[in-house]
Amino acid sequence: MFENETDAPRMKSERTRALIRDTALASFRERGYDETTVRLIAHEAGISLGNAYYYFPTKNHLVQELYVEVQREHRSVAVPLLETSDELIERLGIVYRSGLATLEPFHAFAPGFLSAAVSPRSPINPLGDDSTEARELSVGLFRDAVGGARHSLPDDLARSLPEVFWLGYLLLALFWVYDSSPGRERTLRLLDRGLKLLGIALPLARLPLLRKPLRELVELIGEVRA
Amino acid sequence: MFENETDAPRMKSERTRALIRDTALASFRERGYDETTVRLIAHEAGISLGNAYYYFPTKNHLVQELYVEVQREHRSVAVPLLETSDELIERLGIVYRSGLATLEPFHAFAPGFLSAAVSPRSPINPLGDDSTEARELSVGLFRDAVGGARHSLPDDLARSLPEVFWLGYLLLALFWVYDSSPGRERTLRLLDRGLKLLGIALPLARLPLLRKPLRELVELIGEVRA
């Protein structure tokens, strides 16, 4: 009893935070980025604006909550599926496909998020410092996909590839934003064909002729965040 | 004399249009996308707002002028250089490098343009209908680069590649927006390494094993505009 009483303020604070977060996530799903405001969320959650700003000073803080939530969901779907295969291309396919499925509820509003996030100066840019938690969750999934696979790639390449596959995921998501085909079949076909080609081309990375230029390219691509 | 007199209104109209356009291009270079407005341009060009709106109903119309102007400049620099080589990778390098040089004066303001243009619903999206004139100029340059080169690529691939190389140019420009290195050396290195790898990998496209999946992938990538 005594412990519950001292915990009460912390618990109340966490409940308020969770209430705002859930209200915001629903709003992002139903209204999109542009129409969602902290003011609107406070009103819908039935709390004062000052209180809402205490937990989430800007809309960007709400977007970071959304990012982390989406990545957690992606992880919870992908990890059990990864146990079904130790083949690299199949494992990548699992991560990419489950990621697209997690994004799908936001497709109608994706252009608004994209415009707001794409500038390197945007606080909700997925490559930016504020997005570190969400990004680490997502890159970690690609690390799991590569790490748990049978493959004979050179070590240095195997270490750099998860970040490159993650950047590939951002590009796939960019294509997906533009994809108006039913069931997003065009994006899924692009992914399938891309993976098939990767499966044929990746073993060539062991050839001395290709190894050095490929490693240099992979390193440079990783520098996009520098 | 008589002909000059009937031509006078048309000439005056063209002069006004050119005056607005030049004022707008200077403003985009000096202030960027966000700070440039038709109102401001009209004021600076010393013409009435109504008259400015007659020629350029929205800022988007000014951006399309800018796009076409930049592509014309790119073409005027690249075409003479293309006469110096008939080697495909070298010719692609000429087009990419001269394109980056043409974009460079806008680097400080590139994030603003990117945010405004990246949504598939944006009227200044380079893939959109309104950008057809500028896009055709730019894709045409990649068609020249491929068409004037010695190579032994399958015909169907050679036909699809210019559009894919142009999309690659958009992605390179995306990397360039994020590149804060001096002289944009990181983007130039990425280009160099990418071209080197392409030079090694492209001849493999003739292998029956790679030919079909590669063709399918290239076709899908081209569908990004569909």
mmCIF file of C-alpha atoms in Angstrom, chain A residues 7-122:
data_model
loop_
_atom_site.group_PDB
_atom_site.id
_atom_site.type_symbol
_atom_site.label_atom_id
_atom_site.label_comp_id
_atom_site.label_asym_id
_atom_site.label_seq_id
_atom_site.Cartn_x
_atom_site.Cartn_y
_atom_site.Cartn_z
ATOM 1 C CA ASP A 7 4.281 5.509 -6.948
ATOM 2 C CA ALA A 8 0.976 7.211 -7.616
ATOM 3 C CA PRO A 9 2.330 10.506 -9.115
ATOM 4 C CA ARG A 10 4.698 8.618 -11.419
ATOM 5 C CA MET A 11 1.920 6.292 -12.487
ATOM 6 C CA LYS A 12 -0.427 9.200 -13.114
ATOM 7 C CA SER A 13 2.279 10.897 -15.183
ATOM 8 C CA GLU A 14 2.815 7.765 -17.241
ATOM 9 C CA ARG A 15 -0.908 7.348 -17.771
ATOM 10 C CA THR A 16 -1.199 10.936 -19.026
ATOM 11 C CA ARG A 17 1.741 10.439 -21.331
ATOM 12 C CA ALA A 18 0.283 7.196 -22.682
ATOM 13 C CA LEU A 19 -3.115 8.844 -23.174
ATOM 14 C CA ILE A 20 -1.586 11.689 -25.209
ATOM 15 C CA ARG A 21 0.532 9.255 -27.195
ATOM 16 C CA ASP A 22 -2.371 6.964 -28.078
ATOM 17 C CA THR A 23 -4.570 9.918 -29.010
ATOM 18 C CA ALA A 24 -1.780 11.292 -31.206
ATOM 19 C CA LEU A 25 -1.098 7.967 -32.919
ATOM 20 C CA ALA A 26 -4.808 7.616 -33.725
ATOM 21 C CA SER A 27 -4.832 11.161 -35.095
ATOM 22 C CA PHE A 28 -1.768 10.538 -37.282
ATOM 23 C CA ARG A 29 -3.520 7.449 -38.669
ATOM 24 C CA GLU A 30 -6.858 9.199 -39.236
ATOM 25 C CA ARG A 31 -5.901 12.784 -40.103
ATOM 26 C CA GLY A 32 -2.295 12.594 -41.191
ATOM 27 C CA TYR A 33 0.673 14.775 -40.334
ATOM 28 C CA ASP A 34 -0.539 18.175 -41.506
ATOM 29 C CA GLU A 35 -3.892 18.159 -39.674
ATOM 30 C CA THR A 36 -2.565 16.841 -36.357
ATOM 31 C CA THR A 37 -1.645 19.480 -33.739
ATOM 32 C CA VAL A 38 -0.715 19.282 -30.047
ATOM 33 C CA ARG A 39 -3.692 21.578 -29.359
ATOM 34 C CA LEU A 40 -6.111 19.173 -31.043
ATOM 35 C CA ILE A 41 -4.621 16.162 -29.251
ATOM 36 C CA ALA A 42 -4.904 17.893 -25.845
ATOM 37 C CA HIS A 43 -8.557 18.671 -26.554
ATOM 38 C CA GLU A 44 -9.347 15.110 -27.651
ATOM 39 C CA ALA A 45 -7.491 13.587 -24.711
ATOM 40 C CA GLY A 46 -9.380 15.909 -22.352
ATOM 41 C CA ILE A 47 -6.289 17.445 -20.772
ATOM 42 C CA SER A 48 -5.061 21.034 -20.582
ATOM 43 C CA LEU A 49 -2.888 22.394 -23.384
ATOM 44 C CA GLY A 50 -0.182 23.317 -20.868
ATOM 45 C CA ASN A 51 -0.111 19.750 -19.605
ATOM 46 C CA ALA A 52 0.099 18.353 -23.143
ATOM 47 C CA TYR A 53 2.996 20.698 -23.997
ATOM 48 C CA TYR A 54 4.750 19.557 -20.803
ATOM 49 C CA TYR A 55 4.936 16.014 -22.187
ATOM 50 C CA PHE A 56 5.229 16.832 -25.898
ATOM 51 C CA PRO A 57 6.626 20.362 -26.473
ATOM 52 C CA THR A 58 6.143 20.125 -30.256
ATOM 53 C CA LYS A 59 4.415 18.018 -32.877
ATOM 54 C CA ASN A 60 7.851 16.628 -33.729
ATOM 55 C CA HIS A 61 7.971 14.954 -30.317
ATOM 56 C CA LEU A 62 4.700 13.225 -31.169
ATOM 57 C CA VAL A 63 6.103 12.083 -34.514
ATOM 58 C CA GLN A 64 9.132 10.546 -32.772
ATOM 59 C CA GLU A 65 6.697 8.599 -30.542
ATOM 60 C CA LEU A 66 4.979 7.415 -33.702
ATOM 61 C CA TYR A 67 8.304 6.383 -35.280
ATOM 62 C CA VAL A 68 9.295 4.344 -32.226
ATOM 63 C CA GLU A 69 5.851 2.748 -31.987
ATOM 64 C CA VAL A 70 5.898 1.750 -35.675
ATOM 65 C CA GLN A 71 9.417 0.286 -35.313
ATOM 66 C CA ARG A 72 8.405 -1.711 -32.222
ATOM 67 C CA GLU A 73 5.442 -3.110 -34.108
ATOM 68 C CA HIS A 74 7.671 -3.939 -37.100
ATOM 69 C CA ARG A 75 10.092 -5.755 -34.786
ATOM 70 C CA SER A 76 7.351 -7.721 -33.022
ATOM 71 C CA VAL A 77 6.062 -8.994 -36.375
ATOM 72 C CA ALA A 78 9.445 -9.638 -38.018
ATOM 73 C CA VAL A 79 11.398 -11.367 -35.231
ATOM 74 C CA PRO A 80 9.236 -14.536 -35.019
ATOM 75 C CA LEU A 81 9.196 -14.773 -38.836
ATOM 76 C CA LEU A 82 13.006 -14.550 -38.964
ATOM 77 C CA GLU A 83 13.144 -17.845 -37.059
ATOM 78 C CA THR A 84 11.714 -19.630 -40.089
ATOM 79 C CA SER A 85 14.775 -19.166 -42.334
ATOM 80 C CA ASP A 86 18.559 -18.851 -42.227
ATOM 81 C CA GLU A 87 18.820 -17.804 -45.864
ATOM 82 C CA LEU A 88 19.979 -14.165 -46.215
ATOM 83 C CA ILE A 89 17.739 -13.086 -49.102
ATOM 84 C CA GLU A 90 14.666 -14.705 -47.506
ATOM 85 C CA ARG A 91 15.435 -13.005 -44.193
ATOM 86 C CA LEU A 92 15.813 -9.624 -45.885
ATOM 87 C CA GLY A 93 12.502 -10.244 -47.659
ATOM 88 C CA ILE A 94 10.829 -10.910 -44.292
ATOM 89 C CA VAL A 95 12.125 -7.631 -42.828
ATOM 90 C CA TYR A 96 11.249 -5.535 -45.886
ATOM 91 C CA ARG A 97 7.776 -7.036 -46.380
ATOM 92 C CA SER A 98 6.745 -6.843 -42.727
ATOM 93 C CA GLY A 99 8.062 -3.252 -42.658
ATOM 94 C CA LEU A 100 5.895 -2.254 -45.626
ATOM 95 C CA ALA A 101 2.893 -3.926 -43.960
ATOM 96 C CA THR A 102 3.493 -1.880 -40.789
ATOM 97 C CA LEU A 103 3.640 1.340 -42.824
ATOM 98 C CA GLU A 104 0.531 0.572 -44.881
ATOM 99 C CA PRO A 105 -2.070 2.200 -42.525
ATOM 100 C CA PHE A 106 -0.249 5.515 -43.118
ATOM 101 C CA HIS A 107 -0.125 5.338 -46.911
ATOM 102 C CA ALA A 108 -2.854 7.929 -47.508
ATOM 103 C CA PHE A 109 -0.937 10.444 -45.391
ATOM 104 C CA ALA A 110 2.569 9.433 -46.410
ATOM 105 C CA PRO A 111 3.106 12.422 -48.764
ATOM 106 C CA GLY A 112 2.541 14.835 -45.855
ATOM 107 C CA PHE A 113 5.000 12.975 -43.628
ATOM 108 C CA LEU A 114 7.502 12.787 -46.476
ATOM 109 C CA SER A 115 7.389 16.556 -47.159
ATOM 110 C CA ALA A 116 7.825 17.291 -43.454
ATOM 111 C CA ALA A 117 10.631 14.762 -42.901
ATOM 112 C CA VAL A 118 12.755 14.845 -46.075
ATOM 113 C CA SER A 119 14.759 18.009 -45.426
ATOM 114 C CA PRO A 120 18.136 17.262 -43.779
ATOM 115 C CA ARG A 121 17.227 20.095 -41.375
ATOM 116 C CA SER A 122 13.916 18.531 -40.335
#
